PDB file of C-alpha atoms in Angstrom:
ATOM      1  CA  PHE V   1      11.768  19.218  -4.562  1.00 63.00           C
ATOM      2  CA  LYS V   2       8.544  17.794  -3.084  1.00 82.00           C
ATOM      3  CA  ALA V   3      10.140  15.402  -0.771  1.00 88.00           C
ATOM      4  CA  GLU V   4      12.621  17.761   0.733  1.00 92.00           C
ATOM      5  CA  TRP V   5      10.846  17.592   4.046  1.00 94.00           C
ATOM      6  CA  ILE V   6      11.548  13.918   4.154  1.00 94.00           C
ATOM      7  CA  VAL V   7      15.365  14.341   3.768  1.00 94.00           C
ATOM      8  CA  GLU V   8      15.186  17.063   6.326  1.00 95.00           C
ATOM      9  CA  ALA V   9      13.352  14.897   8.955  1.00 95.00           C
ATOM     10  CA  LEU V  10      15.683  12.185   8.480  1.00 95.00           C
ATOM     11  CA  ASP V  11      18.665  14.376   8.926  1.00 95.00           C
ATOM     12  CA  ALA V  12      17.273  15.785  11.997  1.00 95.00           C
ATOM     13  CA  GLY V  13      16.301  12.386  13.398  1.00 95.00           C
ATOM     14  CA  ARG V  14      12.602  13.070  13.716  1.00 96.00           C
ATOM     15  CA  TYR V  15      11.685   9.448  13.297  1.00 96.00           C
ATOM     16  CA  THR V  16      11.099   6.401  15.566  1.00 95.00           C
ATOM     17  CA  THR V  17       9.723   3.020  15.505  1.00 96.00           C
ATOM     18  CA  TRP V  18       6.525   1.947  17.281  1.00 97.00           C
ATOM     19  CA  PHE V  19       5.621  -1.600  17.957  1.00 96.00           C
ATOM     20  CA  GLN V  20       2.317  -3.631  17.959  1.00 96.00           C
ATOM     21  CA  PRO V  21       1.970  -6.958  19.489  1.00 96.00           C
ATOM     22  CA  ILE V  22       1.278 -10.309  17.584  1.00 97.00           C
ATOM     23  CA  VAL V  23      -0.169 -12.833  19.920  1.00 97.00           C
ATOM     24  CA  HIS V  24      -0.648 -16.488  19.759  1.00 96.00           C
ATOM     25  CA  ALA V  25      -4.251 -17.551  18.849  1.00 96.00           C
ATOM     26  CA  ALA V  26      -4.282 -19.977  21.686  1.00 92.00           C
ATOM     27  CA  ASP V  27      -2.799 -17.416  24.268  1.00 90.00           C
ATOM     28  CA  PRO V  28      -3.978 -14.051  23.054  1.00 88.00           C
ATOM     29  CA  ASP V  29      -2.132 -12.191  26.033  1.00 91.00           C
ATOM     30  CA  PRO V  30      -0.467  -8.971  24.758  1.00 86.00           C
ATOM     31  CA  THR V  31       1.784  -9.012  27.820  1.00 88.00           C
ATOM     32  CA  ARG V  32       3.309 -12.271  26.339  1.00 91.00           C
ATOM     33  CA  PRO V  33       3.357 -11.567  22.605  1.00 94.00           C
ATOM     34  CA  TYR V  34       4.752 -14.102  20.187  1.00 96.00           C
ATOM     35  CA  ALA V  35       6.208 -11.079  18.249  1.00 96.00           C
ATOM     36  CA  ARG V  36       6.130  -7.377  17.793  1.00 96.00           C
ATOM     37  CA  GLU V  37       5.759  -5.576  14.473  1.00 97.00           C
ATOM     38  CA  GLY V  38       7.941  -2.528  13.957  1.00 96.00           C
ATOM     39  CA  LEU V  39       6.078   0.320  12.445  1.00 96.00           C
ATOM     40  CA  PHE V  40       8.021   3.502  11.223  1.00 96.00           C
ATOM     41  CA  ARG V  41       6.784   6.789  12.459  1.00 97.00           C
ATOM     42  CA  MET V  42       8.025  10.359  11.323  1.00 97.00           C
ATOM     43  CA  ARG V  43       7.231  13.680  12.779  1.00 95.00           C
ATOM     44  CA  ASP V  44       7.185  17.283  11.175  1.00 93.00           C
ATOM     45  CA  LYS V  45       8.910  20.181  12.735  1.00 93.00           C
ATOM     46  CA  ASP V  46       6.043  20.801  15.079  1.00 93.00           C
ATOM     47  CA  GLY V  47       6.283  17.324  16.456  1.00 92.00           C
ATOM     48  CA  THR V  48       3.044  16.104  14.634  1.00 94.00           C
ATOM     49  CA  LEU V  49       3.029  12.507  13.444  1.00 95.00           C
ATOM     50  CA  ILE V  50       2.830  12.321   9.656  1.00 95.00           C
ATOM     51  CA  PRO V  51       0.737   9.455   8.269  1.00 94.00           C
ATOM     52  CA  PRO V  52       3.247   6.638   7.222  1.00 93.00           C
ATOM     53  CA  GLY V  53       1.325   5.943   4.022  1.00 91.00           C
ATOM     54  CA  HIS V  54       1.999   9.527   2.906  1.00 94.00           C
ATOM     55  CA  VAL V  55       5.558   9.523   3.878  1.00 94.00           C
ATOM     56  CA  PHE V  56       6.302   6.248   1.947  1.00 91.00           C
ATOM     57  CA  GLY V  57       4.228   7.328  -0.948  1.00 90.00           C
ATOM     58  CA  VAL V  58       6.108  10.618  -1.412  1.00 93.00           C
ATOM     59  CA  ALA V  59       9.437   8.825  -1.003  1.00 92.00           C
ATOM     60  CA  GLN V  60       8.454   6.429  -3.681  1.00 89.00           C
ATOM     61  CA  ASP V  61       7.443   9.151  -6.146  1.00 90.00           C
ATOM     62  CA  ALA V  62      10.718  11.138  -5.459  1.00 91.00           C
ATOM     63  CA  GLY V  63      13.055   8.065  -5.769  1.00 89.00           C
ATOM     64  CA  LEU V  64      13.842   8.003  -2.037  1.00 91.00           C
ATOM     65  CA  LEU V  65      12.232   4.779  -1.198  1.00 88.00           C
ATOM     66  CA  PHE V  66      15.513   2.934  -1.084  1.00 86.00           C
ATOM     67  CA  SER V  67      17.001   5.263   1.507  1.00 88.00           C
ATOM     68  CA  LEU V  68      13.800   5.665   3.504  1.00 92.00           C
ATOM     69  CA  ASP V  69      13.285   1.978   3.654  1.00 89.00           C
ATOM     70  CA  LEU V  70      16.813   1.382   4.822  1.00 88.00           C
ATOM     71  CA  VAL V  71      16.436   3.920   7.723  1.00 92.00           C
ATOM     72  CA  ALA V  72      13.207   2.473   8.592  1.00 93.00           C
ATOM     73  CA  ARG V  73      14.641  -1.124   8.943  1.00 90.00           C
ATOM     74  CA  ARG V  74      17.571   0.118  10.911  1.00 90.00           C
ATOM     75  CA  SER V  75      15.265   2.088  13.158  1.00 93.00           C
ATOM     76  CA  ALA V  76      13.065  -0.955  13.953  1.00 93.00           C
ATOM     77  CA  VAL V  77      16.074  -3.320  14.831  1.00 91.00           C
ATOM     78  CA  GLU V  78      17.783  -0.523  16.933  1.00 91.00           C
ATOM     79  CA  ALA V  79      14.461   0.262  18.937  1.00 93.00           C
ATOM     80  CA  ALA V  80      13.959  -3.399  19.536  1.00 92.00           C
ATOM     81  CA  ALA V  81      17.569  -3.837  20.702  1.00 90.00           C
ATOM     82  CA  ARG V  82      17.432  -0.914  22.835  1.00 90.00           C
ATOM     83  CA  ALA V  83      14.245  -2.114  24.571  1.00 89.00           C
ATOM     84  CA  GLY V  84      15.566  -5.547  25.137  1.00 88.00           C
ATOM     85  CA  VAL V  85      12.716  -7.135  23.283  1.00 87.00           C
ATOM     86  CA  LEU V  86      12.464 -10.907  23.981  1.00 83.00           C
ATOM     87  CA  SER V  87      10.053 -11.702  21.331  1.00 89.00           C
ATOM     88  CA  LYS V  88      10.547 -11.897  17.626  1.00 94.00           C
ATOM     89  CA  VAL V  89      10.583  -8.657  15.735  1.00 95.00           C
ATOM     90  CA  PHE V  90       8.792  -8.065  12.347  1.00 96.00           C
ATOM     91  CA  VAL V  91      10.678  -5.640  10.257  1.00 93.00           C
ATOM     92  CA  ASN V  92       8.745  -4.120   7.345  1.00 91.00           C
ATOM     93  CA  PHE V  93      10.609  -4.233   3.883  1.00 85.00           C
ATOM     94  CA  ASN V  94       9.143  -2.799   0.664  1.00 82.00           C
ATOM     95  CA  PRO V  95      10.408  -5.038  -2.194  1.00 79.00           C
ATOM     96  CA  SER V  96      10.035  -2.016  -4.607  1.00 74.00           C
ATOM     97  CA  SER V  97      13.062  -0.371  -2.756  1.00 72.00           C
ATOM     98  CA  VAL V  98      15.371  -3.251  -3.285  1.00 68.00           C
ATOM     99  CA  TYR V  99      17.471  -3.212  -6.544  1.00 65.00           C
ATOM    100  CA  ASP V 100      20.174  -5.509  -5.081  1.00 73.00           C
ATOM    101  CA  PRO V 101      19.095  -8.101  -2.397  1.00 71.00           C
ATOM    102  CA  ALA V 102      22.779  -8.965  -1.651  1.00 74.00           C
ATOM    103  CA  TYR V 103      23.611  -5.382  -0.739  1.00 76.00           C
ATOM    104  CA  CYS V 104      20.398  -4.741   1.277  1.00 73.00           C
ATOM    105  CA  LEU V 105      20.893  -7.977   3.073  1.00 71.00           C
ATOM    106  CA  ARG V 106      24.526  -7.270   3.917  1.00 76.00           C
ATOM    107  CA  THR V 107      23.848  -3.815   5.377  1.00 76.00           C
ATOM    108  CA  THR V 108      20.815  -4.907   7.418  1.00 78.00           C
ATOM    109  CA  ALA V 109      22.287  -8.218   8.587  1.00 79.00           C
ATOM    110  CA  ALA V 110      25.405  -6.398   9.670  1.00 80.00           C
ATOM    111  CA  GLY V 111      23.301  -3.912  11.664  1.00 81.00           C
ATOM    112  CA  ILE V 112      21.287  -6.760  13.354  1.00 87.00           C
ATOM    113  CA  GLU V 113      24.585  -8.571  14.335  1.00 83.00           C
ATOM    114  CA  GLU V 114      26.187  -5.247  15.777  1.00 86.00           C
ATOM    115  CA  LEU V 115      23.084  -4.894  17.901  1.00 87.00           C
ATOM    116  CA  GLY V 116      23.337  -8.397  19.352  1.00 85.00           C
ATOM    117  CA  LEU V 117      20.199  -9.799  17.741  1.00 87.00           C
ATOM    118  CA  ARG V 118      20.089 -13.217  16.242  1.00 89.00           C
ATOM    119  CA  PRO V 119      18.688 -13.812  12.656  1.00 89.00           C
ATOM    120  CA  ASP V 120      16.084 -16.115  14.195  1.00 89.00           C
ATOM    121  CA  ASP V 121      14.933 -13.044  16.302  1.00 90.00           C
ATOM    122  CA  VAL V 122      13.985 -11.340  13.150  1.00 93.00           C
ATOM    123  CA  VAL V 123      11.240 -11.677  10.603  1.00 95.00           C
ATOM    124  CA  PHE V 124      11.389  -9.591   7.427  1.00 92.00           C
ATOM    125  CA  GLU V 125       7.861  -8.762   6.437  1.00 92.00           C
ATOM    126  CA  LEU V 126       7.474  -7.861   2.676  1.00 86.00           C
ATOM    127  CA  THR V 127       4.813  -5.050   2.335  1.00 82.00           C
ATOM    128  CA  GLU V 128       3.081  -3.928  -0.676  1.00 69.00           C
ATOM    129  CA  THR V 129       3.587  -7.459  -2.342  1.00 60.00           C
ATOM    130  CA  HIS V 130       0.192  -7.259  -3.849  1.00 54.00           C
ATOM    131  CA  ARG V 131       1.525  -4.431  -6.046  1.00 62.00           C
ATOM    132  CA  ALA V 132       4.747  -6.090  -6.966  1.00 62.00           C
ATOM    133  CA  HIS V 133       4.382  -7.903 -10.354  1.00 66.00           C
ATOM    134  CA  ASP V 134       7.845  -9.364 -10.474  1.00 75.00           C
ATOM    135  CA  LYS V 135       7.618 -12.632  -8.713  1.00 78.00           C
ATOM    136  CA  ALA V 136      11.208 -13.561  -9.716  1.00 82.00           C
ATOM    137  CA  HIS V 137      12.464 -10.498  -7.793  1.00 80.00           C
ATOM    138  CA  LEU V 138      10.344 -11.441  -4.758  1.00 81.00           C
ATOM    139  CA  LYS V 139      11.565 -14.947  -4.814  1.00 85.00           C
ATOM    140  CA  GLY V 140      15.170 -13.656  -5.000  1.00 83.00           C
ATOM    141  CA  ILE V 141      14.728 -11.470  -1.900  1.00 82.00           C
ATOM    142  CA  LEU V 142      13.023 -14.282   0.154  1.00 85.00           C
ATOM    143  CA  ALA V 143      15.872 -16.678  -0.897  1.00 87.00           C
ATOM    144  CA  PHE V 144      18.696 -14.218   0.164  1.00 85.00           C
ATOM    145  CA  TYR V 145      17.205 -13.562   3.665  1.00 86.00           C
ATOM    146  CA  ARG V 146      16.386 -17.280   4.269  1.00 88.00           C
ATOM    147  CA  LYS V 147      19.851 -18.251   3.463  1.00 88.00           C
ATOM    148  CA  ALA V 148      21.095 -15.843   6.116  1.00 87.00           C
ATOM    149  CA  GLY V 149      18.859 -17.455   8.709  1.00 90.00           C
ATOM    150  CA  PHE V 150      16.021 -14.833   8.693  1.00 92.00           C
ATOM    151  CA  ALA V 151      12.352 -15.753   8.396  1.00 94.00           C
ATOM    152  CA  VAL V 152      10.049 -13.963   5.924  1.00 92.00           C
ATOM    153  CA  ALA V 153       6.498 -13.011   6.029  1.00 93.00           C
ATOM    154  CA  LEU V 154       4.101 -11.689   3.223  1.00 89.00           C
ATOM    155  CA  ASP V 155       1.878  -8.710   4.127  1.00 88.00           C
ATOM    156  CA  ASP V 156      -1.636  -8.283   3.003  1.00 83.00           C
ATOM    157  CA  VAL V 157      -2.221 -11.658   1.634  1.00 84.00           C
ATOM    158  CA  GLY V 158      -5.690 -11.786  -0.005  1.00 78.00           C
ATOM    159  CA  ALA V 159      -5.452  -8.275  -1.119  1.00 71.00           C
ATOM    160  CA  GLY V 160      -5.497  -7.761  -5.014  1.00 60.00           C
ATOM    161  CA  TRP V 161      -4.156 -10.856  -6.789  1.00 51.00           C
ATOM    162  CA  SER V 162      -1.785 -11.772  -3.918  1.00 53.00           C
ATOM    163  CA  GLY V 163      -3.683 -14.747  -2.633  1.00 61.00           C
ATOM    164  CA  LEU V 164      -3.446 -18.481  -3.037  1.00 71.00           C
ATOM    165  CA  THR V 165      -0.973 -18.042  -5.944  1.00 75.00           C
ATOM    166  CA  MET V 166       1.431 -15.990  -3.929  1.00 76.00           C
ATOM    167  CA  LEU V 167       1.291 -18.496  -1.102  1.00 81.00           C
ATOM    168  CA  HIS V 168       1.896 -21.415  -3.464  1.00 79.00           C
ATOM    169  CA  GLU V 169       4.762 -19.799  -5.414  1.00 81.00           C
ATOM    170  CA  LEU V 170       6.631 -17.953  -2.758  1.00 84.00           C
ATOM    171  CA  ARG V 171       6.190 -20.235   0.257  1.00 88.00           C
ATOM    172  CA  PRO V 172       6.840 -17.598   3.053  1.00 91.00           C
ATOM    173  CA  ASP V 173       7.367 -18.615   6.704  1.00 95.00           C
ATOM    174  CA  TYR V 174       4.421 -16.380   7.649  1.00 96.00           C
ATOM    175  CA  ALA V 175       1.280 -15.135   5.740  1.00 94.00           C
ATOM    176  CA  LYS V 176      -0.454 -12.088   7.118  1.00 94.00           C
ATOM    177  CA  ILE V 177      -4.054 -12.102   6.093  1.00 93.00           C
ATOM    178  CA  ASP V 178      -5.194  -8.756   4.913  1.00 90.00           C
ATOM    179  CA  MET V 179      -7.330  -6.890   7.281  1.00 93.00           C
ATOM    180  CA  ASP V 180     -10.119  -6.049   4.837  1.00 92.00           C
ATOM    181  CA  LEU V 181     -10.892  -9.763   4.894  1.00 93.00           C
ATOM    182  CA  ILE V 182     -10.879  -9.822   8.688  1.00 95.00           C
ATOM    183  CA  ARG V 183     -13.261  -7.018   9.388  1.00 95.00           C
ATOM    184  CA  GLY V 184     -16.655  -8.432  10.337  1.00 96.00           C
ATOM    185  CA  ILE V 185     -15.561 -11.942   9.077  1.00 97.00           C
ATOM    186  CA  GLN V 186     -17.933 -13.689  11.475  1.00 96.00           C
ATOM    187  CA  ASP V 187     -20.959 -12.403   9.526  1.00 97.00           C
ATOM    188  CA  ASP V 188     -19.561 -12.618   5.999  1.00 96.00           C
ATOM    189  CA  PRO V 189     -19.700 -15.961   4.232  1.00 96.00           C
ATOM    190  CA  SER V 190     -17.752 -14.754   1.245  1.00 93.00           C
ATOM    191  CA  LYS V 191     -14.841 -13.519   3.433  1.00 94.00           C
ATOM    192  CA  GLN V 192     -14.984 -16.755   5.317  1.00 95.00           C
ATOM    193  CA  THR V 193     -14.742 -18.750   2.229  1.00 93.00           C
ATOM    194  CA  ILE V 194     -11.612 -16.805   1.173  1.00 90.00           C
ATOM    195  CA  VAL V 195      -9.930 -17.026   4.477  1.00 93.00           C
ATOM    196  CA  HIS V 196     -10.671 -20.699   4.808  1.00 94.00           C
ATOM    197  CA  HIS V 197      -8.847 -21.403   1.556  1.00 90.00           C
ATOM    198  CA  LEU V 198      -5.851 -19.216   2.552  1.00 91.00           C
ATOM    199  CA  VAL V 199      -5.507 -20.929   5.898  1.00 94.00           C
ATOM    200  CA  SER V 200      -5.853 -24.479   4.310  1.00 93.00           C
ATOM    201  CA  ILE V 201      -3.136 -23.754   1.621  1.00 90.00           C
ATOM    202  CA  ALA V 202      -0.984 -22.105   4.211  1.00 92.00           C
ATOM    203  CA  ARG V 203      -1.265 -25.196   6.457  1.00 93.00           C
ATOM    204  CA  GLU V 204      -0.436 -27.532   3.450  1.00 92.00           C
ATOM    205  CA  HIS V 205       2.870 -25.634   2.953  1.00 91.00           C
ATOM    206  CA  ASP V 206       3.661 -25.217   6.560  1.00 95.00           C
ATOM    207  CA  ILE V 207       3.212 -21.475   6.468  1.00 95.00           C
ATOM    208  CA  ARG V 208       1.957 -19.876   9.679  1.00 97.00           C
ATOM    209  CA  THR V 209      -0.946 -17.563   9.424  1.00 97.00           C
ATOM    210  CA  ILE V 210      -1.412 -14.124  11.166  1.00 97.00           C
ATOM    211  CA  ALA V 211      -4.752 -12.336  10.883  1.00 97.00           C
ATOM    212  CA  GLU V 212      -4.347  -8.495  10.936  1.00 96.00           C
ATOM    213  CA  GLY V 213      -6.637  -5.836  11.895  1.00 96.00           C
ATOM    214  CA  ILE V 214      -8.675  -7.687  14.658  1.00 97.00           C
ATOM    215  CA  GLU V 215     -10.851  -5.301  16.564  1.00 97.00           C
ATOM    216  CA  THR V 216     -13.556  -7.490  18.109  1.00 97.00           C
ATOM    217  CA  GLU V 217     -13.716 -10.784  20.096  1.00 96.00           C
ATOM    218  CA  ALA V 218     -16.156 -12.043  17.487  1.00 97.00           C
ATOM    219  CA  GLU V 219     -13.712 -11.780  14.873  1.00 98.00           C
ATOM    220  CA  ALA V 220     -11.050 -13.304  17.022  1.00 97.00           C
ATOM    221  CA  ASP V 221     -13.229 -16.209  17.849  1.00 96.00           C
ATOM    222  CA  TRP V 222     -14.103 -17.192  14.349  1.00 97.00           C
ATOM    223  CA  LEU V 223     -10.429 -16.933  13.271  1.00 97.00           C
ATOM    224  CA  ARG V 224      -9.485 -19.075  16.248  1.00 96.00           C
ATOM    225  CA  GLY V 225     -11.891 -21.653  15.287  1.00 96.00           C
ATOM    226  CA  GLU V 226     -10.574 -21.553  11.633  1.00 96.00           C
ATOM    227  CA  GLY V 227      -7.114 -22.480  12.946  1.00 96.00           C
ATOM    228  CA  VAL V 228      -5.282 -19.292  12.321  1.00 97.00           C
ATOM    229  CA  ASP V 229      -2.031 -19.309  14.201  1.00 98.00           C
ATOM    230  CA  PHE V 230      -1.529 -15.704  15.350  1.00 98.00           C
ATOM    231  CA  LEU V 231      -3.663 -12.591  15.871  1.00 98.00           C
ATOM    232  CA  GLN V 232      -2.762  -8.903  15.528  1.00 97.00           C
ATOM    233  CA  GLY V 233      -5.055  -5.787  15.777  1.00 97.00           C
ATOM    234  CA  TYR V 234      -6.310  -3.021  18.203  1.00 96.00           C
ATOM    235  CA  LEU V 235      -7.913  -5.693  20.258  1.00 96.00           C
ATOM    236  CA  TYR V 236      -4.604  -6.663  21.652  1.00 96.00           C
ATOM    237  CA  GLY V 237      -2.736  -3.433  21.389  1.00 95.00           C
ATOM    238  CA  ARG V 238      -2.281  -0.270  19.291  1.00 95.00           C
ATOM    239  CA  PRO V 239       1.213   0.616  17.877  1.00 95.00           C
ATOM    240  CA  ALA V 240       3.064   2.372  20.614  1.00 95.00           C
ATOM    241  CA  PRO V 241       6.773   3.206  21.578  1.00 93.00           C
ATOM    242  CA  LEU V 242       8.431   0.271  23.672  1.00 87.00           C
ATOM    243  CA  ASP V 243      10.096   2.942  25.969  1.00 71.00           C
ATOM    244  CA  GLY V 244       6.950   4.571  26.934  1.00 48.00           C
ATOM    245  CA  GLY V 245       7.894   7.799  25.098  1.00 45.00           C
ATOM    246  CA  ALA V 246       5.731   9.563  22.419  1.00 43.00           C
TER     247      ALA V 246
END
């Protein structure tokens, strides 16, 4: 059983959530973030961090994605509540792990309520949406979460086929522009054209935009000039524990 180490790590509680700030484009101060994105982290027996992509990839292949995704969501809201986060919290959510949106919603919403967070404190960020080909399923997930008062975000917009069509059909509250489009955008006319159209369509549909993966002031300046709403990346802070631990 290739994923036995995941089960063992979960049972032993060798996981946590780190957070990365999302800042206002007009006020990019990481000490006053608009939101924080929760990022799941797991350690091996020696305490070494395991790359998250590897953890989730193995879990998906082993049929453990549902369980792992549920633990990751719970970990994010618990860590945010424990730290007394005052900003919004973005909670990652892989739509491939959801076979029943109503069940997932009930369990996650109950946990959020128990911890004293309000639905409008939480944004569910659908990850890997560029690989999800069942748009009806995605729409169903978004509808369930919105009905309960949560906002929803689409991750990696612009990656693969998940660009303008996804924004038009799914109408999320937030669109996170894929970091591959952001890197060096100030010097790349083709990237500029794509992002210009993404931002324009998002604005037409009242969708707020978040540019991911920003590492330089030049990238941030161009995006700010284009009217992107929020910025996220190493320029404003790397993922880190909120309690100062490791």
